[in-house]
Short mmCIF file of C-alpha atoms and ligand atoms in Angstrom, two decimals:
data_model
loop_
_atom_site.label_atom_id
_atom_site.label_comp_id
_atom_site.label_asym_id
_atom_site.label_seq_id
_atom_site.Cartn_x
_atom_site.Cartn_y
_atom_site.Cartn_z
CA MET A 106 109.41 32.02 -174.25
CA SER A 107 109.28 31.58 -170.05
CA THR A 108 108.60 28.74 -168.48
CA PRO A 109 105.26 28.62 -166.70
CA GLU A 110 105.53 27.95 -163.01
CA PRO A 111 104.65 24.56 -161.96
CA THR A 112 101.44 24.22 -160.09
CA ARG A 113 101.35 23.43 -156.23
CA PHE A 114 100.41 20.00 -157.04
CA ALA A 115 103.37 19.50 -159.50
CA ARG A 116 105.91 20.77 -157.19
CA LEU A 117 104.46 18.39 -154.11
CA GLN A 118 104.97 15.28 -156.43
CA GLN A 119 107.91 16.47 -157.73
CA ARG A 120 109.53 16.17 -154.04
CA TYR A 121 107.82 12.67 -153.46
CA ARG A 122 109.46 11.36 -156.62
CA ASP A 123 112.64 13.10 -155.58
CA HIS A 124 112.05 11.54 -151.78
CA ASP A 125 112.53 15.10 -150.67
CA MET A 126 109.97 14.99 -147.83
CA PRO A 127 111.72 16.35 -144.45
CA TRP A 128 108.39 16.13 -142.81
CA ASP A 129 108.55 12.44 -143.41
CA GLN A 130 109.58 11.16 -139.96
CA ALA A 131 109.14 7.76 -138.69
CA LEU A 132 106.71 9.10 -135.81
CA PRO A 133 104.27 12.00 -136.11
CA PRO A 134 104.77 15.28 -134.17
CA PRO A 135 104.22 15.05 -130.40
CA GLU A 136 101.01 16.96 -130.57
CA VAL A 137 99.71 14.19 -132.72
CA ILE A 138 101.33 11.53 -130.54
CA ALA A 139 99.58 13.18 -127.28
CA ILE A 140 96.15 12.42 -128.88
CA ALA A 141 96.45 8.79 -128.01
CA GLU A 142 96.61 9.85 -124.26
CA ARG A 143 94.22 12.99 -124.43
CA LEU A 144 91.51 10.94 -126.44
CA PRO A 145 89.51 8.21 -126.39
CA PRO A 146 89.98 5.74 -130.16
CA GLY A 147 87.28 7.16 -132.33
CA ARG A 148 86.89 8.28 -136.27
CA LEU A 149 89.67 10.35 -137.38
CA LEU A 150 90.20 11.86 -140.59
CA ASP A 151 93.73 12.82 -141.83
CA LEU A 152 94.14 15.49 -143.82
CA GLY A 153 96.95 15.72 -146.60
CA CYS A 154 98.33 12.35 -145.15
CA GLY A 155 101.38 12.17 -146.60
CA THR A 156 102.86 8.48 -146.20
CA GLY A 157 100.35 7.78 -143.27
CA ARG A 158 101.92 8.85 -140.27
CA ALA A 159 99.62 10.20 -138.12
CA SER A 160 97.15 7.35 -139.09
CA LEU A 161 100.07 4.63 -138.64
CA PHE A 162 100.47 5.99 -135.39
CA LEU A 163 96.80 6.33 -134.25
CA ALA A 164 95.62 3.06 -135.67
CA ALA A 165 97.87 1.27 -133.24
CA HIS A 166 95.98 3.31 -130.45
CA GLY A 167 92.53 1.71 -131.76
CA TRP A 168 91.62 4.63 -134.31
CA GLN A 169 89.79 4.14 -137.67
CA SER A 170 91.35 6.47 -140.06
CA ASP A 171 90.26 7.75 -143.39
CA ALA A 172 93.47 9.72 -144.69
CA VAL A 173 93.40 11.51 -147.82
CA ASP A 174 96.26 13.08 -150.09
CA PHE A 175 96.57 14.12 -153.82
CA VAL A 176 99.56 13.00 -154.58
CA PRO A 177 99.94 9.60 -156.02
CA GLU A 178 103.50 8.70 -154.83
CA ALA A 179 102.16 9.70 -151.09
CA ILE A 180 99.32 7.30 -151.37
CA THR A 181 101.17 4.93 -152.80
CA LEU A 182 104.09 4.58 -150.05
CA ALA A 183 100.99 5.49 -147.28
CA ALA A 184 99.62 1.80 -148.76
CA LEU A 185 102.59 0.03 -148.30
CA ARG A 186 103.40 1.01 -144.94
CA VAL A 187 99.61 0.20 -143.90
CA ARG A 188 100.09 -3.09 -145.08
CA THR A 189 103.26 -3.72 -143.55
CA ALA A 190 101.76 -2.47 -140.29
CA GLY A 191 98.97 -4.86 -140.52
CA VAL A 192 96.23 -1.89 -140.23
CA THR A 193 94.56 -2.36 -143.39
CA ALA A 194 91.68 -2.75 -141.42
CA GLN A 195 91.90 0.46 -139.62
CA VAL A 196 93.22 2.91 -142.35
CA ARG A 197 91.49 3.84 -145.63
CA LEU A 198 93.70 5.65 -148.24
CA HIS A 199 91.74 7.90 -150.55
CA LEU A 200 93.60 9.71 -153.50
CA ALA A 201 91.70 13.09 -153.63
CA SER A 202 91.87 16.65 -152.95
CA VAL A 203 91.10 17.76 -149.01
CA THR A 204 88.71 20.79 -151.30
CA ASP A 205 86.81 18.39 -152.41
CA LEU A 206 85.66 15.36 -149.76
CA GLY A 207 82.01 14.62 -150.93
CA PHE A 208 82.69 10.64 -150.75
CA LEU A 209 83.29 11.00 -146.92
CA GLY A 210 80.44 11.20 -144.87
CA GLY A 211 81.54 11.51 -141.15
CA PRO A 212 81.14 12.34 -138.46
CA TYR A 213 84.52 12.29 -137.82
CA ASP A 214 85.75 12.76 -133.88
CA LEU A 215 88.91 14.16 -134.80
CA ALA A 216 90.34 15.71 -138.02
CA ILE A 217 94.22 16.14 -138.11
CA ASP A 218 96.06 18.51 -140.48
CA VAL A 219 99.74 18.51 -140.12
CA GLY A 220 101.20 20.89 -143.10
CA CYS A 221 98.75 20.51 -145.55
CA MET A 222 95.98 23.51 -145.32
CA HIS A 223 98.81 26.39 -145.01
CA GLY A 224 99.33 25.66 -148.99
CA LEU A 225 95.85 26.69 -149.70
CA ALA A 226 94.25 29.93 -150.58
CA GLY A 227 91.00 31.80 -152.15
CA ALA A 228 88.53 29.14 -153.27
CA GLU A 229 90.77 26.24 -152.21
CA LEU A 230 90.89 27.42 -148.85
CA HIS A 231 86.93 28.44 -148.47
CA ALA A 232 86.17 24.36 -149.96
CA TYR A 233 88.21 22.84 -147.35
CA THR A 234 86.95 25.03 -144.66
CA ALA A 235 83.42 23.83 -145.48
CA GLU A 236 84.85 20.51 -145.68
CA VAL A 237 86.49 20.18 -142.23
CA ALA A 238 83.15 22.04 -140.39
CA ARG A 239 81.03 19.38 -142.33
CA LEU A 240 82.92 16.18 -141.44
CA VAL A 241 83.57 17.09 -138.07
CA ARG A 242 81.16 16.33 -135.14
CA PRO A 243 80.05 18.69 -132.54
CA ALA A 244 82.46 18.78 -129.79
CA GLY A 245 84.94 16.88 -132.23
CA CYS A 246 88.66 18.30 -132.42
CA TYR A 247 90.44 19.74 -135.29
CA LEU A 248 94.33 19.95 -134.43
CA LEU A 249 95.82 22.20 -137.16
CA PHE A 250 99.93 22.76 -137.46
CA ALA A 251 100.54 25.61 -140.09
CA HIS A 252 103.38 27.60 -141.12
CA LEU A 253 102.45 31.26 -141.03
CA ARG A 254 103.45 34.28 -143.34
CA GLU A 255 103.43 38.22 -143.04
CA PRO A 256 100.84 40.07 -144.96
CA ASP A 257 103.51 41.40 -147.36
CA GLN A 258 105.13 37.72 -148.25
CA ALA A 259 101.83 36.95 -150.59
CA GLY A 260 102.93 33.94 -152.76
CA ARG A 261 104.77 32.27 -150.23
CA SER A 262 103.50 29.28 -148.44
CA GLY A 263 102.15 29.85 -145.37
CA ILE A 264 98.49 31.39 -144.02
CA LEU A 265 98.30 34.82 -142.15
CA ALA A 266 98.11 34.77 -138.54
CA THR A 267 94.17 35.67 -138.86
CA THR A 268 93.53 33.09 -141.06
CA VAL A 269 92.19 30.27 -138.78
CA ALA A 270 90.13 32.58 -136.98
CA ASP A 271 88.67 34.38 -140.04
CA HIS A 272 87.98 30.67 -141.54
CA PHE A 273 86.69 28.63 -138.55
CA GLY A 274 85.78 30.92 -135.84
CA ALA A 275 82.09 30.36 -136.58
CA THR A 276 81.93 26.78 -136.56
CA PHE A 277 84.82 26.04 -133.95
CA GLU A 278 86.37 27.18 -130.34
CA PHE A 279 89.71 27.65 -129.88
CA GLU A 280 91.00 25.42 -127.32
CA SER A 281 94.64 26.01 -127.42
CA VAL A 282 97.14 27.98 -130.09
CA GLU A 283 100.64 27.52 -129.39
CA PRO A 284 103.33 29.74 -131.78
CA GLY A 285 106.73 28.08 -132.29
CA VAL A 286 109.34 28.28 -134.98
CA THR A 287 109.75 25.05 -137.27
CA VAL A 288 113.66 24.67 -138.63
CA VAL A 289 113.93 22.66 -141.87
CA GLY A 290 118.26 22.87 -142.40
CA GLU A 291 118.70 26.72 -142.31
CA ARG A 292 115.39 27.63 -143.10
CA ARG A 293 113.42 28.97 -139.93
CA THR A 294 109.71 29.50 -140.09
CA ALA A 295 107.07 30.76 -137.61
CA SER A 296 104.65 27.94 -137.24
CA VAL A 297 101.40 27.58 -135.32
CA TRP A 298 99.85 24.47 -133.57
CA TYR A 299 95.79 24.94 -133.38
CA THR A 300 93.38 22.85 -131.38
CA LEU A 301 90.06 23.68 -132.18
CA ARG A 302 86.46 22.23 -130.70
CA ARG A 303 83.65 22.14 -132.94
CA ARG A 304 80.74 24.19 -132.11
CA GLY A 305 77.64 22.27 -131.32
C1 LIG B 218 103.81 19.02 -145.52
S1 LIG B 218 103.22 17.14 -146.11
C2 LIG B 218 102.83 16.54 -144.45
C3 LIG B 218 102.25 15.15 -144.85
C4 LIG B 218 101.52 14.56 -143.75
N1 LIG B 218 100.61 15.36 -143.22
C5 LIG B 218 102.78 14.27 -142.47
O1 LIG B 218 102.53 15.17 -141.47
O2 LIG B 218 103.36 13.31 -142.51
C6 LIG B 218 101.49 17.98 -146.79
C7 LIG B 218 100.79 17.02 -147.36
O3 LIG B 218 99.71 17.37 -147.93
C8 LIG B 218 99.32 17.58 -148.97
N2 LIG B 218 98.23 18.08 -150.10
C9 LIG B 218 98.52 19.42 -149.99
N3 LIG B 218 97.47 20.01 -150.45
C10 LIG B 218 96.56 19.14 -150.68
C11 LIG B 218 95.23 18.73 -151.46
N4 LIG B 218 94.61 20.01 -152.00
N5 LIG B 218 94.81 17.76 -151.30
C12 LIG B 218 94.90 16.72 -150.75
N6 LIG B 218 96.37 16.67 -150.20
C13 LIG B 218 97.15 17.84 -150.26
C14 LIG B 218 100.45 16.85 -149.94
O4 LIG B 218 100.60 15.78 -151.06
C15 LIG B 218 101.61 16.33 -148.95
O5 LIG B 218 101.61 15.19 -148.77
#
């Protein structure tokens, strides 16, 4: 009998257990750091927050954050870092799926997703899309980093180049789309930074 494929959740949880998180640098990416210069502090929704590096950085610049991840090990590490940084009053951590955020009320001035949405598909992606549109205020910002895949690479993590327009075109305007290449070890993956603005 063949062993069933681990679920995406199980794969991600195992990565935290193995400390195999190449994305988990001390600072968030420059695109997140630039937010502190570009926008006045407000309410942040940190989607798939991991160990909380975006929330921690922006909390130091006056932001209030609700940070969500579905892996308990990620939230435990994030809680430790939030306490160590002395920002427990500014960063609220939630062990939950980004596809089911009914416990959050918004409106948020900013939503950030670095590397979470690109693993979602089908009903989960639709649920996520509806939550982001519900929670970001009119004229609020949504900063998204996603890996891309080609249409013939079904089953591989990453979204199609058309996915963001298909899912968010009705509710958000595109402010910028910056394609690039993400290098992790030997692996090179096409990726994009999207900055979207919630329609009024
Ligand atoms: C590549 S990591 C990036 C973490 C963080 N955004 C950062 O930049 O350090 C993606 C994160 O998304 C989380 N994630 C994936 N799917 C999720 C879901 N459905 N709900 C909540 N978190 C999810 C994973 O557990 C993981 O921590």
